PDB file of C-alpha atoms in Angstrom:
ATOM      1  CA  UNK A   1      10.941 -52.056  -8.743  1.00  0.00           C
ATOM      2  CA  UNK A   2       7.315 -51.137  -8.155  1.00  0.00           C
ATOM      3  CA  UNK A   3       4.616 -53.548  -7.098  1.00  0.00           C
ATOM      4  CA  UNK A   4       1.565 -52.826  -9.233  1.00  0.00           C
ATOM      5  CA  UNK A   5      -0.626 -55.613  -7.851  1.00  0.00           C
ATOM      6  CA  UNK A   6      -4.015 -54.365  -6.731  1.00  0.00           C
ATOM      7  CA  UNK A   7      -5.113 -55.236  -3.216  1.00  0.00           C
ATOM      8  CA  UNK A   8      -8.649 -55.355  -1.880  1.00  0.00           C
ATOM      9  CA  UNK A   9      -9.699 -55.033   1.743  1.00  0.00           C
ATOM     10  CA  UNK A  10      -8.899 -58.731   2.186  1.00  0.00           C
ATOM     11  CA  UNK A  11      -5.240 -58.438   1.113  1.00  0.00           C
ATOM     12  CA  UNK A  12      -4.717 -55.247   3.108  1.00  0.00           C
ATOM     13  CA  UNK A  13      -6.203 -56.904   6.185  1.00  0.00           C
ATOM     14  CA  UNK A  14      -3.919 -59.910   5.801  1.00  0.00           C
ATOM     15  CA  UNK A  15      -0.899 -57.633   5.398  1.00  0.00           C
ATOM     16  CA  UNK A  16      -1.584 -55.695   8.611  1.00  0.00           C
ATOM     17  CA  UNK A  17      -3.028 -58.709  10.466  1.00  0.00           C
ATOM     18  CA  UNK A  18      -6.554 -57.422  11.093  1.00  0.00           C
ATOM     19  CA  UNK A  19     -10.024 -58.360   9.878  1.00  0.00           C
ATOM     20  CA  UNK A  20     -11.299 -56.932   6.547  1.00  0.00           C
ATOM     21  CA  UNK A  21     -14.042 -55.072   8.441  1.00  0.00           C
ATOM     22  CA  UNK A  22     -11.326 -53.209  10.348  1.00  0.00           C
ATOM     23  CA  UNK A  23      -9.818 -52.014   7.059  1.00  0.00           C
ATOM     24  CA  UNK A  24     -13.280 -50.915   5.886  1.00  0.00           C
ATOM     25  CA  UNK A  25     -13.611 -48.952   9.118  1.00  0.00           C
ATOM     26  CA  UNK A  26     -10.218 -47.318   8.519  1.00  0.00           C
ATOM     27  CA  UNK A  27     -11.452 -46.159   5.117  1.00  0.00           C
ATOM     28  CA  UNK A  28     -14.782 -44.960   6.511  1.00  0.00           C
ATOM     29  CA  UNK A  29     -12.919 -42.845   9.072  1.00  0.00           C
ATOM     30  CA  UNK A  30     -10.445 -41.456   6.537  1.00  0.00           C
ATOM     31  CA  UNK A  31      -7.453 -43.392   7.848  1.00  0.00           C
ATOM     32  CA  UNK A  32      -6.795 -45.288   4.623  1.00  0.00           C
ATOM     33  CA  UNK A  33      -5.434 -43.543   1.519  1.00  0.00           C
ATOM     34  CA  UNK A  34      -7.849 -43.029  -1.378  1.00  0.00           C
ATOM     35  CA  UNK A  35      -8.147 -46.090  -3.623  1.00  0.00           C
ATOM     36  CA  UNK A  36      -5.816 -46.253  -6.620  1.00  0.00           C
ATOM     37  CA  UNK A  37      -8.480 -47.960  -8.690  1.00  0.00           C
ATOM     38  CA  UNK A  38     -12.228 -48.566  -8.440  1.00  0.00           C
ATOM     39  CA  UNK A  39     -13.810 -51.379 -10.426  1.00  0.00           C
ATOM     40  CA  UNK A  40     -17.552 -52.035 -10.337  1.00  0.00           C
ATOM     41  CA  UNK A  41     -17.744 -49.842  -7.240  1.00  0.00           C
ATOM     42  CA  UNK A  42     -15.074 -51.845  -5.373  1.00  0.00           C
ATOM     43  CA  UNK A  43     -11.913 -50.035  -4.216  1.00  0.00           C
ATOM     44  CA  UNK A  44      -8.420 -51.392  -4.819  1.00  0.00           C
ATOM     45  CA  UNK A  45      -4.995 -50.142  -3.775  1.00  0.00           C
ATOM     46  CA  UNK A  46      -1.571 -50.860  -5.227  1.00  0.00           C
ATOM     47  CA  UNK A  47       0.542 -52.980  -2.882  1.00  0.00           C
ATOM     48  CA  UNK A  48       3.144 -50.188  -2.803  1.00  0.00           C
ATOM     49  CA  UNK A  49       0.471 -47.684  -1.753  1.00  0.00           C
ATOM     50  CA  UNK A  50      -0.506 -49.925   1.156  1.00  0.00           C
ATOM     51  CA  UNK A  51       3.100 -50.504   2.201  1.00  0.00           C
ATOM     52  CA  UNK A  52       3.795 -46.764   2.192  1.00  0.00           C
ATOM     53  CA  UNK A  53       0.639 -46.157   4.233  1.00  0.00           C
ATOM     54  CA  UNK A  54       1.640 -48.850   6.770  1.00  0.00           C
ATOM     55  CA  UNK A  55       5.127 -47.362   7.103  1.00  0.00           C
ATOM     56  CA  UNK A  56       3.655 -43.914   7.794  1.00  0.00           C
ATOM     57  CA  UNK A  57       1.217 -45.062  10.479  1.00  0.00           C
ATOM     58  CA  UNK A  58       1.983 -43.596  13.924  1.00  0.00           C
ATOM     59  CA  UNK A  59       2.281 -47.000  15.604  1.00  0.00           C
ATOM     60  CA  UNK A  60       4.635 -48.477  12.989  1.00  0.00           C
ATOM     61  CA  UNK A  61       7.870 -49.551  14.711  1.00  0.00           C
ATOM     62  CA  UNK A  62      10.125 -48.564  11.802  1.00  0.00           C
ATOM     63  CA  UNK A  63       9.030 -44.934  11.518  1.00  0.00           C
ATOM     64  CA  UNK A  64      12.057 -42.688  12.083  1.00  0.00           C
ATOM     65  CA  UNK A  65      10.289 -40.642  14.767  1.00  0.00           C
ATOM     66  CA  UNK A  66       9.149 -43.848  16.507  1.00  0.00           C
ATOM     67  CA  UNK A  67      12.798 -44.775  17.047  1.00  0.00           C
ATOM     68  CA  UNK A  68      13.485 -41.621  19.045  1.00  0.00           C
ATOM     69  CA  UNK A  69      13.133 -42.148  22.813  1.00  0.00           C
ATOM     70  CA  UNK A  70      10.270 -40.239  24.353  1.00  0.00           C
ATOM     71  CA  UNK A  71      11.294 -37.488  26.762  1.00  0.00           C
ATOM     72  CA  UNK A  72       9.901 -38.090  30.239  1.00  0.00           C
TER      73      UNK A  72
END
C-alpha cells in the first residue's frame, strides 16, 4: 500500500528528527529528492518518497551496505 500523504519541510524534519531549516539546507545543497508536488511555490513530498530517501542515505543503519563490516 502506498502512502500518498504530502509532507512539507516540517513533517520531513519530524520524521528524521532535525529542524525544518536543516531539511531546507538539504534541499538547497541537492541532498533531498525533487519535490513531488509544488503548491503556491511551496514544495511537498509524498511520505513514501521521503521514506525511500531516508533508507538510501549513507548513514542509515538499515542500508544493506551499512550492515557489512568495514575492512580495517
